[in-house]
Each structure stands twice: as structure tokens, then as C-alpha cells.
PDB file of C-alpha atoms in Angstrom:
ATOM      1  CA  UNK A1404      76.913  -9.846 124.113  1.00  0.00           C
ATOM      2  CA  UNK A1405      78.798  -7.948 126.760  1.00  0.00           C
ATOM      3  CA  UNK A1406      82.288  -8.326 128.183  1.00  0.00           C
ATOM      4  CA  UNK A1407      84.376  -5.607 129.770  1.00  0.00           C
ATOM      5  CA  UNK A1408      87.392  -4.951 131.960  1.00  0.00           C
ATOM      6  CA  UNK A1409      87.545  -1.714 133.916  1.00  0.00           C
ATOM      7  CA  UNK A1410      89.370  -0.082 136.812  1.00  0.00           C
ATOM      8  CA  UNK A1411      87.618  -0.823 140.096  1.00  0.00           C
ATOM      9  CA  UNK A1412      87.828   2.835 141.122  1.00  0.00           C
ATOM     10  CA  UNK A1413      86.042   4.046 137.976  1.00  0.00           C
ATOM     11  CA  UNK A1414      83.269   1.461 138.240  1.00  0.00           C
ATOM     12  CA  UNK A1415      82.826   2.055 141.975  1.00  0.00           C
ATOM     13  CA  UNK A1416      82.498   5.813 141.414  1.00  0.00           C
ATOM     14  CA  UNK A1417      80.006   5.318 138.572  1.00  0.00           C
ATOM     15  CA  UNK A1418      77.769   2.971 140.544  1.00  0.00           C
ATOM     16  CA  UNK A1419      78.002   5.200 143.626  1.00  0.00           C
ATOM     17  CA  UNK A1420      76.783   8.124 141.522  1.00  0.00           C
ATOM     18  CA  UNK A1421      73.778   6.159 140.271  1.00  0.00           C
ATOM     19  CA  UNK A1422      72.894   4.559 143.618  1.00  0.00           C
ATOM     20  CA  UNK A1423      72.737   7.960 145.314  1.00  0.00           C
ATOM     21  CA  UNK A1424      69.380   8.484 143.567  1.00  0.00           C
ATOM     22  CA  UNK A1425      67.936   5.018 142.847  1.00  0.00           C
ATOM     23  CA  UNK A1426      68.255   1.448 144.139  1.00  0.00           C
ATOM     24  CA  UNK A1427      67.663  -0.223 140.772  1.00  0.00           C
ATOM     25  CA  UNK A1428      68.517   0.882 137.259  1.00  0.00           C
ATOM     26  CA  UNK A1429      68.278  -0.164 133.623  1.00  0.00           C
ATOM     27  CA  UNK A1430      71.648   0.021 131.876  1.00  0.00           C
ATOM     28  CA  UNK A1431      71.797   0.320 128.119  1.00  0.00           C
ATOM     29  CA  UNK A1432      74.680  -1.473 126.417  1.00  0.00           C
ATOM     30  CA  UNK A1433      75.892  -0.233 123.037  1.00  0.00           C
ATOM     31  CA  UNK A1434      79.184  -0.618 121.166  1.00  0.00           C
ATOM     32  CA  UNK A1435      80.029   2.864 122.512  1.00  0.00           C
ATOM     33  CA  UNK A1436      79.694   2.036 126.214  1.00  0.00           C
ATOM     34  CA  UNK A1437      77.189   1.880 129.075  1.00  0.00           C
ATOM     35  CA  UNK A1438      74.554   4.402 130.076  1.00  0.00           C
ATOM     36  CA  UNK A1439      71.588   4.766 132.376  1.00  0.00           C
ATOM     37  CA  UNK A1440      68.837   7.284 133.034  1.00  0.00           C
ATOM     38  CA  UNK A1441      66.715   6.822 136.125  1.00  0.00           C
ATOM     39  CA  UNK A1442      64.391   8.776 138.398  1.00  0.00           C
ATOM     40  CA  UNK A1443      63.710   8.248 142.089  1.00  0.00           C
ATOM     41  CA  UNK A1444      60.291   6.911 143.224  1.00  0.00           C
ATOM     42  CA  UNK A1445      59.096  10.405 144.215  1.00  0.00           C
ATOM     43  CA  UNK A1446      59.967  11.811 140.762  1.00  0.00           C
ATOM     44  CA  UNK A1447      62.055  14.502 142.449  1.00  0.00           C
ATOM     45  CA  UNK A1448      65.584  13.534 141.393  1.00  0.00           C
ATOM     46  CA  UNK A1449      66.926  12.112 138.162  1.00  0.00           C
ATOM     47  CA  UNK A1450      70.324  10.833 137.102  1.00  0.00           C
ATOM     48  CA  UNK A1451      71.794  10.479 133.642  1.00  0.00           C
ATOM     49  CA  UNK A1452      75.118   8.614 133.499  1.00  0.00           C
ATOM     50  CA  UNK A1453      77.257   7.753 130.485  1.00  0.00           C
ATOM     51  CA  UNK A1454      80.344   5.563 130.722  1.00  0.00           C
ATOM     52  CA  UNK A1455      82.252   5.645 127.444  1.00  0.00           C
ATOM     53  CA  UNK A1456      83.951   2.540 126.077  1.00  0.00           C
ATOM     54  CA  UNK A1457      87.216   4.498 126.385  1.00  0.00           C
ATOM     55  CA  UNK A1458      86.857   4.384 130.183  1.00  0.00           C
ATOM     56  CA  UNK A1459      87.388   0.618 129.972  1.00  0.00           C
ATOM     57  CA  UNK A1460      90.562  -1.393 129.567  1.00  0.00           C
ATOM     58  CA  UNK A1461      88.515  -3.676 127.306  1.00  0.00           C
ATOM     59  CA  UNK A1462      84.956  -3.226 126.087  1.00  0.00           C
ATOM     60  CA  UNK A1463      82.938  -5.543 123.868  1.00  0.00           C
ATOM     61  CA  UNK A1464      79.225  -4.921 123.660  1.00  0.00           C
ATOM     62  CA  UNK A1465      76.288  -5.184 121.318  1.00  0.00           C
ATOM     63  CA  UNK A1466      72.929  -3.441 121.652  1.00  0.00           C
ATOM     64  CA  UNK A1467      71.113  -4.623 124.751  1.00  0.00           C
ATOM     65  CA  UNK A1468      69.726  -3.744 128.151  1.00  0.00           C
ATOM     66  CA  UNK A1469      70.216  -5.134 131.653  1.00  0.00           C
ATOM     67  CA  UNK A1470      68.628  -4.370 135.010  1.00  0.00           C
ATOM     68  CA  UNK A1471      70.884  -4.096 138.058  1.00  0.00           C
ATOM     69  CA  UNK A1472      70.151  -4.065 141.784  1.00  0.00           C
ATOM     70  CA  UNK A1473      72.580  -1.278 142.661  1.00  0.00           C
ATOM     71  CA  UNK A1474      72.721  -2.106 146.374  1.00  0.00           C
ATOM     72  CA  UNK A1475      73.849  -5.673 145.707  1.00  0.00           C
ATOM     73  CA  UNK A1476      76.244  -4.553 142.988  1.00  0.00           C
ATOM     74  CA  UNK A1477      77.758  -1.948 145.328  1.00  0.00           C
ATOM     75  CA  UNK A1478      78.343  -4.581 148.006  1.00  0.00           C
ATOM     76  CA  UNK A1479      80.188  -6.794 145.530  1.00  0.00           C
ATOM     77  CA  UNK A1480      82.289  -3.935 144.160  1.00  0.00           C
ATOM     78  CA  UNK A1481      83.233  -3.009 147.714  1.00  0.00           C
ATOM     79  CA  UNK A1482      85.345  -6.170 147.854  1.00  0.00           C
ATOM     80  CA  UNK A1483      87.701  -4.760 145.213  1.00  0.00           C
ATOM     81  CA  UNK A1484      90.661  -2.526 145.917  1.00  0.00           C
ATOM     82  CA  UNK A1485      90.769   0.735 143.984  1.00  0.00           C
ATOM     83  CA  UNK A1486      93.830  -0.463 142.052  1.00  0.00           C
ATOM     84  CA  UNK A1487      92.129  -3.727 141.026  1.00  0.00           C
ATOM     85  CA  UNK A1488      90.649  -4.390 137.624  1.00  0.00           C
ATOM     86  CA  UNK A1489      87.148  -5.822 137.390  1.00  0.00           C
ATOM     87  CA  UNK A1490      85.977  -8.102 134.606  1.00  0.00           C
ATOM     88  CA  UNK A1491      82.280  -8.146 133.745  1.00  0.00           C
ATOM     89  CA  UNK A1492      80.740 -10.748 131.475  1.00  0.00           C
ATOM     90  CA  UNK A1493      77.091 -11.287 130.630  1.00  0.00           C
ATOM     91  CA  UNK A1494      76.126 -14.964 130.504  1.00  0.00           C
ATOM     92  CA  UNK A1495      73.674 -15.201 127.576  1.00  0.00           C
ATOM     93  CA  UNK A1496      72.183 -18.477 128.823  1.00  0.00           C
ATOM     94  CA  UNK A1497      71.460 -17.596 132.457  1.00  0.00           C
ATOM     95  CA  UNK A1498      71.266 -13.823 131.876  1.00  0.00           C
ATOM     96  CA  UNK A1499      73.435 -13.302 134.924  1.00  0.00           C
ATOM     97  CA  UNK A1500      76.470 -11.069 135.267  1.00  0.00           C
ATOM     98  CA  UNK A1501      79.759 -12.822 136.007  1.00  0.00           C
ATOM     99  CA  UNK A1502      82.110 -10.567 137.976  1.00  0.00           C
ATOM    100  CA  UNK A1503      85.808 -11.323 138.528  1.00  0.00           C
ATOM    101  CA  UNK A1504      88.262  -9.259 140.582  1.00  0.00           C
ATOM    102  CA  UNK A1505      91.276  -9.852 142.775  1.00  0.00           C
ATOM    103  CA  UNK A1506      90.860 -13.625 142.650  1.00  0.00           C
ATOM    104  CA  UNK A1507      87.158 -13.462 143.570  1.00  0.00           C
ATOM    105  CA  UNK A1508      84.389 -14.601 141.235  1.00  0.00           C
ATOM    106  CA  UNK A1509      80.778 -13.561 141.719  1.00  0.00           C
ATOM    107  CA  UNK A1510      77.579 -14.224 139.830  1.00  0.00           C
ATOM    108  CA  UNK A1511      75.005 -11.444 140.078  1.00  0.00           C
ATOM    109  CA  UNK A1512      71.397 -12.209 139.189  1.00  0.00           C
ATOM    110  CA  UNK A1513      70.103  -9.420 136.978  1.00  0.00           C
ATOM    111  CA  UNK A1514      66.690  -7.779 137.083  1.00  0.00           C
ATOM    112  CA  UNK A1515      64.248  -7.991 134.211  1.00  0.00           C
ATOM    113  CA  UNK A1516      64.498  -4.541 132.569  1.00  0.00           C
ATOM    114  CA  UNK A1517      60.807  -4.691 131.646  1.00  0.00           C
ATOM    115  CA  UNK A1518      59.906  -4.650 135.359  1.00  0.00           C
ATOM    116  CA  UNK A1519      61.825  -1.407 135.933  1.00  0.00           C
ATOM    117  CA  UNK A1520      60.628   2.101 135.186  1.00  0.00           C
ATOM    118  CA  UNK A1521      61.239   3.386 131.693  1.00  0.00           C
ATOM    119  CA  UNK A1522      64.158   5.739 131.263  1.00  0.00           C
ATOM    120  CA  UNK A1523      62.992   9.317 131.886  1.00  0.00           C
ATOM    121  CA  UNK A1524      63.408  12.044 129.310  1.00  0.00           C
ATOM    122  CA  UNK A1525      66.001  14.626 130.334  1.00  0.00           C
ATOM    123  CA  UNK A1526      63.986  17.861 130.495  1.00  0.00           C
ATOM    124  CA  UNK A1527      64.925  20.905 128.440  1.00  0.00           C
ATOM    125  CA  UNK A1528      65.344  23.738 130.933  1.00  0.00           C
ATOM    126  CA  UNK A1529      66.181  27.425 130.594  1.00  0.00           C
ATOM    127  CA  UNK A1530      68.801  27.804 133.324  1.00  0.00           C
ATOM    128  CA  UNK A1531      70.712  31.057 132.746  1.00  0.00           C
ATOM    129  CA  UNK A1532      73.176  30.815 135.647  1.00  0.00           C
ATOM    130  CA  UNK A1533      76.112  28.409 135.477  1.00  0.00           C
ATOM    131  CA  UNK A1534      78.560  27.986 138.340  1.00  0.00           C
ATOM    132  CA  UNK A1535      81.571  25.699 138.627  1.00  0.00           C
ATOM    133  CA  UNK A1536      82.927  25.031 142.115  1.00  0.00           C
ATOM    134  CA  UNK A1537      85.122  22.445 143.768  1.00  0.00           C
ATOM    135  CA  UNK A1538      83.562  19.199 144.891  1.00  0.00           C
ATOM    136  CA  UNK A1539      84.820  19.778 148.447  1.00  0.00           C
ATOM    137  CA  UNK A1540      83.175  23.205 148.776  1.00  0.00           C
ATOM    138  CA  UNK A1541      79.846  21.748 147.644  1.00  0.00           C
ATOM    139  CA  UNK A1542      80.045  18.861 150.113  1.00  0.00           C
ATOM    140  CA  UNK A1543      81.077  21.110 153.022  1.00  0.00           C
ATOM    141  CA  UNK A1544      78.160  23.474 152.464  1.00  0.00           C
ATOM    142  CA  UNK A1545      75.677  20.598 152.308  1.00  0.00           C
ATOM    143  CA  UNK A1546      77.052  19.243 155.579  1.00  0.00           C
ATOM    144  CA  UNK A1547      76.855  22.658 157.249  1.00  0.00           C
ATOM    145  CA  UNK A1548      73.307  23.269 155.999  1.00  0.00           C
ATOM    146  CA  UNK A1549      72.081  19.914 157.331  1.00  0.00           C
ATOM    147  CA  UNK A1550      72.958  21.099 160.832  1.00  0.00           C
ATOM    148  CA  UNK A1551      70.345  23.870 160.732  1.00  0.00           C
ATOM    149  CA  UNK A1552      67.581  22.954 158.268  1.00  0.00           C
ATOM    150  CA  UNK A1553      66.049  20.380 155.931  1.00  0.00           C
ATOM    151  CA  UNK A1554      66.197  22.630 152.878  1.00  0.00           C
ATOM    152  CA  UNK A1555      68.649  25.037 151.271  1.00  0.00           C
ATOM    153  CA  UNK A1556      68.344  27.918 148.841  1.00  0.00           C
ATOM    154  CA  UNK A1557      70.842  28.128 146.005  1.00  0.00           C
ATOM    155  CA  UNK A1558      71.202  31.179 143.805  1.00  0.00           C
ATOM    156  CA  UNK A1559      73.218  34.003 142.322  1.00  0.00           C
ATOM    157  CA  UNK A1560      72.872  37.590 143.538  1.00  0.00           C
ATOM    158  CA  UNK A1561      74.835  40.417 141.905  1.00  0.00           C
ATOM    159  CA  UNK A1562      77.366  37.956 140.539  1.00  0.00           C
ATOM    160  CA  UNK A1563      77.818  36.212 143.909  1.00  0.00           C
ATOM    161  CA  UNK A1564      76.995  32.514 144.222  1.00  0.00           C
ATOM    162  CA  UNK A1565      74.988  32.005 147.414  1.00  0.00           C
ATOM    163  CA  UNK A1566      74.032  28.837 149.278  1.00  0.00           C
ATOM    164  CA  UNK A1567      71.913  29.441 152.372  1.00  0.00           C
ATOM    165  CA  UNK A1568      69.993  27.396 154.938  1.00  0.00           C
ATOM    166  CA  UNK A1569      67.648  28.897 157.523  1.00  0.00           C
ATOM    167  CA  UNK A1570      66.304  26.870 160.433  1.00  0.00           C
ATOM    168  CA  UNK A1571      63.968  27.704 163.303  1.00  0.00           C
ATOM    169  CA  UNK A1572      66.777  29.345 165.249  1.00  0.00           C
ATOM    170  CA  UNK A1573      69.992  28.864 163.272  1.00  0.00           C
ATOM    171  CA  UNK A1574      71.262  30.151 159.955  1.00  0.00           C
ATOM    172  CA  UNK A1575      74.213  29.338 157.693  1.00  0.00           C
ATOM    173  CA  UNK A1576      75.214  31.065 154.473  1.00  0.00           C
ATOM    174  CA  UNK A1577      78.111  30.711 152.060  1.00  0.00           C
ATOM    175  CA  UNK A1578      78.964  33.456 149.555  1.00  0.00           C
ATOM    176  CA  UNK A1579      81.406  32.639 146.765  1.00  0.00           C
ATOM    177  CA  UNK A1580      82.825  35.106 144.283  1.00  0.00           C
ATOM    178  CA  UNK A1581      85.949  35.801 142.254  1.00  0.00           C
ATOM    179  CA  UNK A1582      88.766  33.392 143.022  1.00  0.00           C
ATOM    180  CA  UNK A1583      86.446  31.327 145.254  1.00  0.00           C
ATOM    181  CA  UNK A1584      84.769  30.095 142.067  1.00  0.00           C
ATOM    182  CA  UNK A1585      86.266  28.080 139.243  1.00  0.00           C
ATOM    183  CA  UNK A1586      83.880  29.740 136.771  1.00  0.00           C
ATOM    184  CA  UNK A1587      80.553  31.583 136.724  1.00  0.00           C
ATOM    185  CA  UNK A1588      78.009  32.756 134.177  1.00  0.00           C
ATOM    186  CA  UNK A1589      75.953  35.065 136.395  1.00  0.00           C
ATOM    187  CA  UNK A1590      72.203  35.675 136.380  1.00  0.00           C
ATOM    188  CA  UNK A1591      70.000  36.721 139.288  1.00  0.00           C
ATOM    189  CA  UNK A1592      68.304  33.448 140.204  1.00  0.00           C
ATOM    190  CA  UNK A1593      67.289  31.558 143.323  1.00  0.00           C
ATOM    191  CA  UNK A1594      65.575  28.248 144.086  1.00  0.00           C
ATOM    192  CA  UNK A1595      64.936  26.130 147.174  1.00  0.00           C
ATOM    193  CA  UNK A1596      65.873  22.434 147.350  1.00  0.00           C
ATOM    194  CA  UNK A1597      65.508  19.532 149.756  1.00  0.00           C
ATOM    195  CA  UNK A1598      68.691  18.842 151.691  1.00  0.00           C
ATOM    196  CA  UNK A1599      67.856  15.142 151.850  1.00  0.00           C
ATOM    197  CA  UNK A1600      68.259  14.949 148.085  1.00  0.00           C
ATOM    198  CA  UNK A1601      71.222  17.327 147.932  1.00  0.00           C
ATOM    199  CA  UNK A1602      72.968  15.264 150.600  1.00  0.00           C
ATOM    200  CA  UNK A1603      72.403  12.054 148.627  1.00  0.00           C
ATOM    201  CA  UNK A1604      73.699  13.718 145.471  1.00  0.00           C
ATOM    202  CA  UNK A1605      76.789  15.025 147.286  1.00  0.00           C
ATOM    203  CA  UNK A1606      77.615  11.446 148.296  1.00  0.00           C
ATOM    204  CA  UNK A1607      77.483  10.431 144.642  1.00  0.00           C
ATOM    205  CA  UNK A1608      79.949  13.124 143.608  1.00  0.00           C
ATOM    206  CA  UNK A1609      83.153  11.168 143.990  1.00  0.00           C
ATOM    207  CA  UNK A1610      86.434  11.740 142.224  1.00  0.00           C
ATOM    208  CA  UNK A1611      85.057  14.651 140.219  1.00  0.00           C
ATOM    209  CA  UNK A1612      87.253  17.413 141.599  1.00  0.00           C
ATOM    210  CA  UNK A1613      84.801  20.034 140.391  1.00  0.00           C
ATOM    211  CA  UNK A1614      81.089  20.238 139.640  1.00  0.00           C
ATOM    212  CA  UNK A1615      79.021  22.556 137.464  1.00  0.00           C
ATOM    213  CA  UNK A1616      75.648  23.806 138.699  1.00  0.00           C
ATOM    214  CA  UNK A1617      72.985  25.180 136.336  1.00  0.00           C
ATOM    215  CA  UNK A1618      70.326  27.342 137.995  1.00  0.00           C
ATOM    216  CA  UNK A1619      67.124  29.189 137.172  1.00  0.00           C
ATOM    217  CA  UNK A1620      64.461  30.906 139.251  1.00  0.00           C
ATOM    218  CA  UNK A1621      62.244  28.362 141.040  1.00  0.00           C
ATOM    219  CA  UNK A1622      63.326  25.702 138.548  1.00  0.00           C
ATOM    220  CA  UNK A1623      65.078  22.335 138.809  1.00  0.00           C
ATOM    221  CA  UNK A1624      68.822  22.470 139.354  1.00  0.00           C
ATOM    222  CA  UNK A1625      71.184  20.546 137.090  1.00  0.00           C
ATOM    223  CA  UNK A1626      74.401  19.315 138.711  1.00  0.00           C
ATOM    224  CA  UNK A1627      77.025  17.898 136.343  1.00  0.00           C
ATOM    225  CA  UNK A1628      80.482  16.444 136.699  1.00  0.00           C
ATOM    226  CA  UNK A1629      82.960  14.180 134.958  1.00  0.00           C
ATOM    227  CA  UNK A1630      85.623  11.724 136.016  1.00  0.00           C
ATOM    228  CA  UNK A1631      87.830   9.046 134.440  1.00  0.00           C
ATOM    229  CA  UNK A1632      89.500  11.788 132.364  1.00  0.00           C
ATOM    230  CA  UNK A1633      86.125  12.879 131.033  1.00  0.00           C
ATOM    231  CA  UNK A1634      85.079   9.390 129.937  1.00  0.00           C
ATOM    232  CA  UNK A1635      82.287   9.191 132.531  1.00  0.00           C
ATOM    233  CA  UNK A1636      79.732  12.002 132.622  1.00  0.00           C
ATOM    234  CA  UNK A1637      77.052  12.354 135.282  1.00  0.00           C
ATOM    235  CA  UNK A1638      74.091  14.713 135.336  1.00  0.00           C
ATOM    236  CA  UNK A1639      71.625  15.084 138.206  1.00  0.00           C
ATOM    237  CA  UNK A1640      68.350  16.982 137.868  1.00  0.00           C
ATOM    238  CA  UNK A1641      66.614  17.909 141.130  1.00  0.00           C
ATOM    239  CA  UNK A1642      63.165  19.473 141.337  1.00  0.00           C
ATOM    240  CA  UNK A1643      62.787  22.572 143.521  1.00  0.00           C
ATOM    241  CA  UNK A1644      60.992  22.493 146.819  1.00  0.00           C
ATOM    242  CA  UNK A1645      57.737  24.427 146.653  1.00  0.00           C
ATOM    243  CA  UNK A1646      56.714  26.021 149.922  1.00  0.00           C
ATOM    244  CA  UNK A1647      53.075  26.704 150.637  1.00  0.00           C
ATOM    245  CA  UNK A1648      52.096  30.212 151.641  1.00  0.00           C
TER     246      UNK A1648
END
């Protein structure tokens, strides 16, 4: 059983975060809320998303699992205004999701969870550097880096957070320290990542205000943020790009 009412803005932001990495996802329903863990087809990027029952105006759910085509769901949610409330109800007979908002009623055919990839295990990583920056700074650097390269190095050098992209002829670098940062736990680390994936992740970071980045040396990066007054938590894990000699 599942029935819920939630702010359109919160649900739109949550689905946008998930769809930045995968097109389809298995969502686990529990009495405590909704959650999903999914990895992209190339096994390079993973998302873990938890939407607490307290993020909802109303939440009624028992243990279960549903599969959602995120592209179709996003299109439907796009019909709602940010101030609207969306009602979701699982039809136990048809196993379809009934969606009501702003006078509209939709029925979304769900995917069979057994046909989707199993939820990945969130890896345990030793990432000594932790940096918290504003969402806007992160997005601006990704946009600037895309103009010169298809990859970007991210690291900490002598307590300075550095994001740098080097192309065939162009170069862009951003150094952040002191008041430029919201917080930092420094460690000398550096890793290289695909800008295609970082760009997709940056599009999923909506309404967060700030993000926290966990870094190691030549290790996956963990990018975390919260919204809905902390009731929705999102964690991305992105594998580093390994360059051949």
C-alpha cells in the first residue's frame, strides 16, 4: 500500500536528482519514506536518494518496491507548478501509479522491479578531504570547464580547494580558500573526473544551496547535498577517470 501527498517542488527536485544519473530506478517504499540506489549503465556514477516521510504532507506506505521510468515521470511532474501539491497512489490491482495535481489526473504504468538492476552497495571509501561549497560555485566551474576540456581535476593543495580543466590549447582553474568556502577539512588529494558525468550531476543539484564534496587521491568522489529542510538527502559517487600513460 502506498499513498502520499507532497509539494511539487520537492518531488520535482528529487526526481531530477535521480534522473541525472539513470533513466529507470527501483524505489523502495517503507513506513519511513521512499529511497532509491541506482548506478548508470557504465558503472561510473551512482546515486543514493532518501526521501523521508517528513518531507510529505501525507505519507502512508508499507514495505514494497516499484520501478519507475524517470523520463516519463519527469514529463508528468513538469505539468505541475512548484506551489502545487501532488498526490501519488499505488493501485494494487493494476500496479500503476495514479498521479493527481492541479486538476490533472495521470496514470503511470510502472516497471517490473525484477527487470531492473539490483540496488548497488554504497562503497566504503577513505576520503580524507571534505569541502563544502555553494551550489552556484560548483555549477559555474563545471560550465567553465566544459568550454575547454572533457575532464576536470578536483583536489586540495595546501589547504586550497582546486578545480582545474586543461584542454589542447585552453586552461581554466578555480582556487577557493578561506571565506570562499563554507567549510573544509583539508588533505592533499587530487583526482580526475569526466565532465560529462559532472555536468549531469550538476543538473541534478537543485535547491540544495550548498554541496559537500569528499575527495581522496585517484579515488571516487562523493558529492552530497540535502533539501526539503534536510528531509531529502542525495549522495552521488563518481568513479575517477584513469588516463593511460
